[in-house]
CSV table of C-alpha atoms in Angstrom, one decimal:
chain,number,residue,atom,x,y,z
A,1,MET,CA,0.0,-0.2,0.3
A,2,SER,CA,1.8,3.6,-0.8
A,3,ASP,CA,2.0,6.7,1.5
A,4,ALA,CA,-0.8,8.0,-1.3
A,5,THR,CA,-3.7,5.6,0.3
A,6,LEU,CA,-2.3,5.8,4.1
A,7,HIS,CA,-2.7,9.5,3.6
A,8,ALA,CA,-6.1,9.9,1.3
A,9,THR,CA,-8.8,12.3,2.1
A,10,THR,CA,-11.7,10.8,-0.1
A,11,GLN,CA,-12.7,7.3,1.4
A,12,ASN,CA,-12.8,4.5,-1.6
A,13,PRO,CA,-14.3,1.7,-0.7
A,14,ASP,CA,-11.5,0.1,-2.5
A,15,ASP,CA,-8.7,1.1,0.3
A,16,PHE,CA,-7.0,-0.6,2.3
A,17,ALA,CA,-7.9,1.0,5.5
A,18,VAL,CA,-11.9,2.1,4.6
A,19,GLN,CA,-11.7,-2.2,4.4
A,20,ILE,CA,-10.3,-2.2,7.9
A,21,ALA,CA,-12.1,0.3,9.4
A,22,ASP,CA,-15.3,-1.4,8.3
A,23,GLN,CA,-14.6,-4.9,9.3
A,24,ILE,CA,-14.2,-3.4,12.9
A,25,GLU,CA,-17.0,-1.2,13.1
A,26,SER,CA,-18.5,-4.3,11.7
A,27,PHE,CA,-17.6,-6.3,15.2
A,28,LEU,CA,-18.0,-3.9,17.4
A,29,VAL,CA,-21.5,-3.1,16.9
A,30,ALA,CA,-22.2,-6.5,16.4
A,31,VAL,CA,-21.0,-7.5,19.3
A,32,THR,CA,-22.4,-4.9,21.4
A,33,GLU,CA,-26.0,-6.0,20.1
A,34,VAL,CA,-25.0,-9.6,21.2
A,35,ALA,CA,-24.5,-8.9,24.5
A,36,ARG,CA,-27.7,-6.5,24.6
A,37,GLY,CA,-28.7,-10.5,25.3
A,38,ASP,CA,-31.7,-10.2,22.6
A,39,GLU,CA,-31.1,-13.2,21.3
A,40,PRO,CA,-29.3,-15.2,23.9
A,41,GLY,CA,-29.7,-18.9,22.0
A,42,SER,CA,-28.0,-17.6,19.1
A,43,THR,CA,-25.1,-15.7,21.4
A,44,VAL,CA,-22.8,-18.2,20.7
A,45,PRO,CA,-22.9,-19.4,17.1
A,46,PHE,CA,-23.2,-15.0,16.2
A,47,LEU,CA,-19.8,-14.3,18.1
A,48,LEU,CA,-18.4,-17.5,16.3
A,49,LEU,CA,-19.0,-15.8,13.1
A,50,GLU,CA,-18.4,-12.1,14.2
A,51,VAL,CA,-14.7,-13.1,15.6
A,52,SER,CA,-13.9,-15.0,13.0
A,53,GLN,CA,-14.6,-12.1,10.1
A,54,LEU,CA,-12.9,-10.0,12.7
A,55,LEU,CA,-9.3,-12.4,12.5
A,56,LEU,CA,-9.7,-11.9,8.6
A,57,ALA,CA,-8.8,-8.0,9.1
A,58,GLY,CA,-6.1,-9.2,11.2
A,59,GLY,CA,-5.1,-11.5,9.4
A,60,ARG,CA,-5.3,-8.7,6.4
A,61,LEU,CA,-2.9,-6.1,8.8
A,62,GLY,CA,-0.1,-9.0,9.4
A,63,ALA,CA,0.8,-9.8,6.1
A,64,HIS,CA,0.8,-6.0,5.4
A,65,GLU,CA,4.2,-4.6,6.3
A,66,ASP,CA,4.8,-2.8,9.2
A,67,ILE,CA,2.8,0.4,9.2
A,68,VAL,CA,4.1,3.5,10.8
A,69,PRO,CA,2.6,6.3,12.2
A,70,ASP,CA,2.9,10.3,11.6
A,71,GLU,CA,4.0,11.0,15.4
A,72,ARG,CA,6.4,9.8,16.9
A,73,TYR,CA,4.0,10.3,20.2
A,74,GLU,CA,0.6,8.9,19.8
A,75,PRO,CA,-2.0,11.7,20.5
A,76,ASP,CA,-4.1,11.6,24.0
A,77,LEU,CA,-7.1,9.8,23.9
A,78,GLY,CA,-8.2,10.3,27.2
A,79,PRO,CA,-9.8,7.9,29.2
A,80,GLU,CA,-11.1,4.7,27.6
A,81,ALA,CA,-14.5,4.2,27.4
A,82,ASP,CA,-15.9,1.4,29.9
A,83,VAL,CA,-16.6,-2.2,28.7
A,84,ASP,CA,-17.0,-3.9,31.9
A,85,GLU,CA,-21.4,-3.9,31.3
A,86,LEU,CA,-20.0,-5.3,28.1
A,87,ARG,CA,-18.1,-7.9,29.7
A,88,GLU,CA,-20.8,-8.6,32.9
A,89,ASN,CA,-24.3,-9.0,29.9
A,90,LEU,CA,-21.5,-11.2,27.8
A,91,ALA,CA,-20.2,-13.3,31.1
A,92,ARG,CA,-24.3,-13.9,31.8
A,93,LEU,CA,-24.7,-15.0,28.0
A,94,LEU,CA,-22.0,-17.4,28.1
A,95,ASP,CA,-22.8,-19.3,31.6
A,96,PRO,CA,-21.5,-22.2,32.0
A,97,VAL,CA,-19.3,-21.9,28.7
A,98,ASP,CA,-17.8,-18.8,29.7
A,99,ILE,CA,-14.4,-19.9,31.4
A,100,TYR,CA,-12.3,-21.7,28.9
A,101,SER,CA,-8.7,-23.3,29.1
A,102,GLU,CA,-6.3,-21.8,26.6
A,103,VAL,CA,-2.4,-22.6,26.3
A,104,PHE,CA,-0.8,-18.8,26.0
A,105,ASP,CA,1.7,-19.5,23.5
A,106,PRO,CA,2.1,-22.6,21.8
A,107,TYR,CA,5.6,-22.4,20.4
A,108,GLU,CA,6.9,-21.9,24.2
A,109,PRO,CA,8.0,-25.9,25.5
A,110,ARG,CA,6.0,-27.6,28.3
A,111,THR,CA,3.3,-24.2,28.6
A,112,ALA,CA,0.8,-24.9,31.0
A,113,PRO,CA,-2.8,-24.0,30.2
A,114,VAL,CA,-4.1,-21.3,32.0
A,115,PRO,CA,-7.9,-20.5,32.7
A,116,ALA,CA,-9.5,-17.7,30.9
A,117,ARG,CA,-13.2,-16.4,30.2
A,118,ILE,CA,-14.8,-15.6,26.6
A,119,SER,CA,-16.6,-12.7,28.2
A,120,ASP,CA,-13.2,-11.3,29.4
A,121,ASP,CA,-11.5,-12.1,26.3
A,122,LEU,CA,-14.0,-10.2,23.7
A,123,ALA,CA,-14.3,-7.2,26.0
A,124,ASP,CA,-9.9,-6.8,26.0
A,125,VAL,CA,-10.5,-6.6,22.0
A,126,ILE,CA,-13.2,-4.0,21.9
A,127,THR,CA,-10.9,-2.2,24.1
A,128,ASP,CA,-8.3,-2.4,21.8
A,129,LEU,CA,-10.4,-1.9,18.7
A,130,ARG,CA,-12.1,1.2,20.0
A,131,HIS,CA,-8.7,2.6,20.6
A,132,GLY,CA,-7.7,2.3,17.1
A,133,MET,CA,-11.2,3.4,16.1
A,134,ALA,CA,-10.9,6.3,17.9
A,135,HIS,CA,-7.7,7.7,16.0
A,136,TYR,CA,-9.8,6.5,12.6
A,137,ARG,CA,-12.7,9.0,13.4
A,138,ALA,CA,-10.6,11.8,14.2
A,139,GLY,CA,-8.8,11.6,10.9
A,140,ARG,CA,-5.6,10.2,12.2
A,141,THR,CA,-5.8,6.9,9.6
A,142,VAL,CA,-2.1,6.3,9.9
A,143,GLU,CA,-2.6,6.3,13.1
A,144,ALA,CA,-5.6,3.8,13.7
A,145,LEU,CA,-4.0,1.5,11.2
A,146,TRP,CA,-1.0,1.2,13.3
A,147,TRP,CA,-2.7,1.0,16.4
A,148,TRP,CA,-4.4,-2.1,15.1
A,149,GLN,CA,-1.5,-3.5,13.6
A,150,PHE,CA,0.6,-3.0,16.3
A,151,SER,CA,-1.9,-4.7,19.0
A,152,TYR,CA,-3.3,-7.3,16.8
A,153,PHE,CA,0.5,-8.6,16.7
A,154,SER,CA,1.1,-7.8,20.6
A,155,ASN,CA,-2.8,-8.7,22.0
A,156,TRP,CA,-5.6,-8.8,20.2
A,157,GLY,CA,-5.1,-11.0,17.3
A,158,SER,CA,-3.9,-14.2,19.8
A,159,THR,CA,-6.8,-13.4,22.1
A,160,ALA,CA,-8.8,-13.3,19.5
A,161,SER,CA,-7.5,-16.5,18.3
A,162,ALA,CA,-8.6,-18.3,21.2
A,163,THR,CA,-11.5,-17.1,21.7
A,164,LEU,CA,-11.9,-18.4,18.0
A,165,ARG,CA,-11.4,-21.9,19.9
A,166,ALA,CA,-12.9,-21.6,22.5
A,167,LEU,CA,-16.4,-20.4,21.0
A,168,HIS,CA,-15.6,-23.3,18.1
A,169,SER,CA,-15.0,-26.0,20.5
A,170,VAL,CA,-18.3,-25.2,22.2
A,171,LEU,CA,-20.7,-25.3,18.8
A,172,ALA,CA,-18.7,-28.6,17.8
A,173,HIS,CA,-19.2,-30.4,21.4
A,174,VAL,CA,-23.2,-29.6,20.4
A,175,ARG,CA,-23.2,-30.4,17.0
A,176,LEU,CA,-21.8,-33.6,17.5
A,177,ASP,CA,-23.9,-34.5,20.4
A,178,GLN,CA,-20.8,-34.4,22.5
A,179,PRO,CA,-20.1,-34.1,26.7
A,180,LEU,CA,-18.8,-30.7,27.1
A,181,GLU,CA,-16.4,-30.8,30.8
A,182,GLU,CA,-17.0,-27.8,32.8
A,183,LEU,CA,-13.9,-26.5,35.0
A,184,ASP,CA,-15.9,-26.1,37.9
A,185,GLY,CA,-14.6,-24.0,40.4
A,186,LEU,CA,-12.1,-22.8,38.6
A,187,ASP,CA,-11.7,-18.7,38.0
A,188,THR,CA,-9.1,-17.3,35.8
A,189,ASP,CA,-7.5,-15.6,38.6
A,190,GLN,CA,-5.5,-19.2,39.4
A,191,GLY,CA,-3.2,-21.3,38.0
A,192,MET,CA,-4.4,-24.5,35.9
A,193,GLY,CA,-2.0,-27.3,35.1
A,194,ASP,CA,-3.0,-30.6,33.7
A,195,GLU,CA,-3.5,-32.4,37.1
A,196,THR,CA,-5.9,-29.5,37.9
A,197,LEU,CA,-7.3,-29.5,35.2
A,198,GLU,CA,-8.6,-33.2,35.6
A,199,ALA,CA,-9.0,-33.2,39.1
A,200,GLU,CA,-11.5,-30.1,38.5
A,201,ALA,CA,-13.6,-31.1,35.4
A,202,GLY,CA,-17.1,-31.0,35.8
A,203,LYS,CA,-20.2,-33.0,34.2
A,204,VAL,CA,-22.0,-30.3,32.2
A,205,MET,CA,-23.7,-32.4,29.0
A,206,ALA,CA,-23.9,-30.9,25.9
A,207,GLU,CA,-28.0,-30.8,25.6
A,208,GLU,CA,-27.3,-28.1,28.6
A,209,ILE,CA,-25.7,-25.7,26.0
A,210,ALA,CA,-27.7,-27.4,22.8
A,211,GLY,CA,-31.9,-26.3,25.0
A,212,PRO,CA,-30.4,-22.4,25.2
A,213,LEU,CA,-28.6,-23.1,21.6
A,214,GLY,CA,-31.8,-24.3,20.2
A,215,MET,CA,-30.2,-27.0,18.6
A,216,HIS,CA,-31.8,-30.3,18.5
A,217,GLN,CA,-30.7,-32.5,20.8
A,218,GLY,CA,-29.5,-36.2,20.1
A,219,LYS,CA,-30.6,-39.5,21.4
């Protein structure tokens, strides 16, 4: 992408920056709507779709050459918007599948899985994306792209990828009529090795999730 494209003042829908911003804005709007809880039975499928589409934008940012901002220091955007209500609503909608286990770095030898929450992850991703969107709406397109690219590598890319795997796993368990174990009693403030996972795993059958999702349950 040329500097002329990065600094273009017209909103050409074919421009890389416009396409990335549109994909990110679509994700922000969609997840906010899901968190309202108007269609609780569709929470997991909708989130799976939205996170998948967001990661397409992330992949494009990741494959792009390094984007260098105009300013050496990032302009002050003021306080970040509060995401606590969104996080809490998602946690309520996703119960009892909100907590999942994740390996932080698959290339780190003998890395033990740790507990994570889908609701926390999505709130974290949204915080990063909104930060860049504030730059974009202020007309600082290059700054927005730099932030989205940098935070994709440093935070929201891996976080969204882990969330996608968790959401996919939930639907796979339901569609394949397989039991889904619950991390009973665990929370994200404690470590979780293999032995802990085995000892703490509870019994939550797939039909408990299939019902709210409106899916057919196997015999």
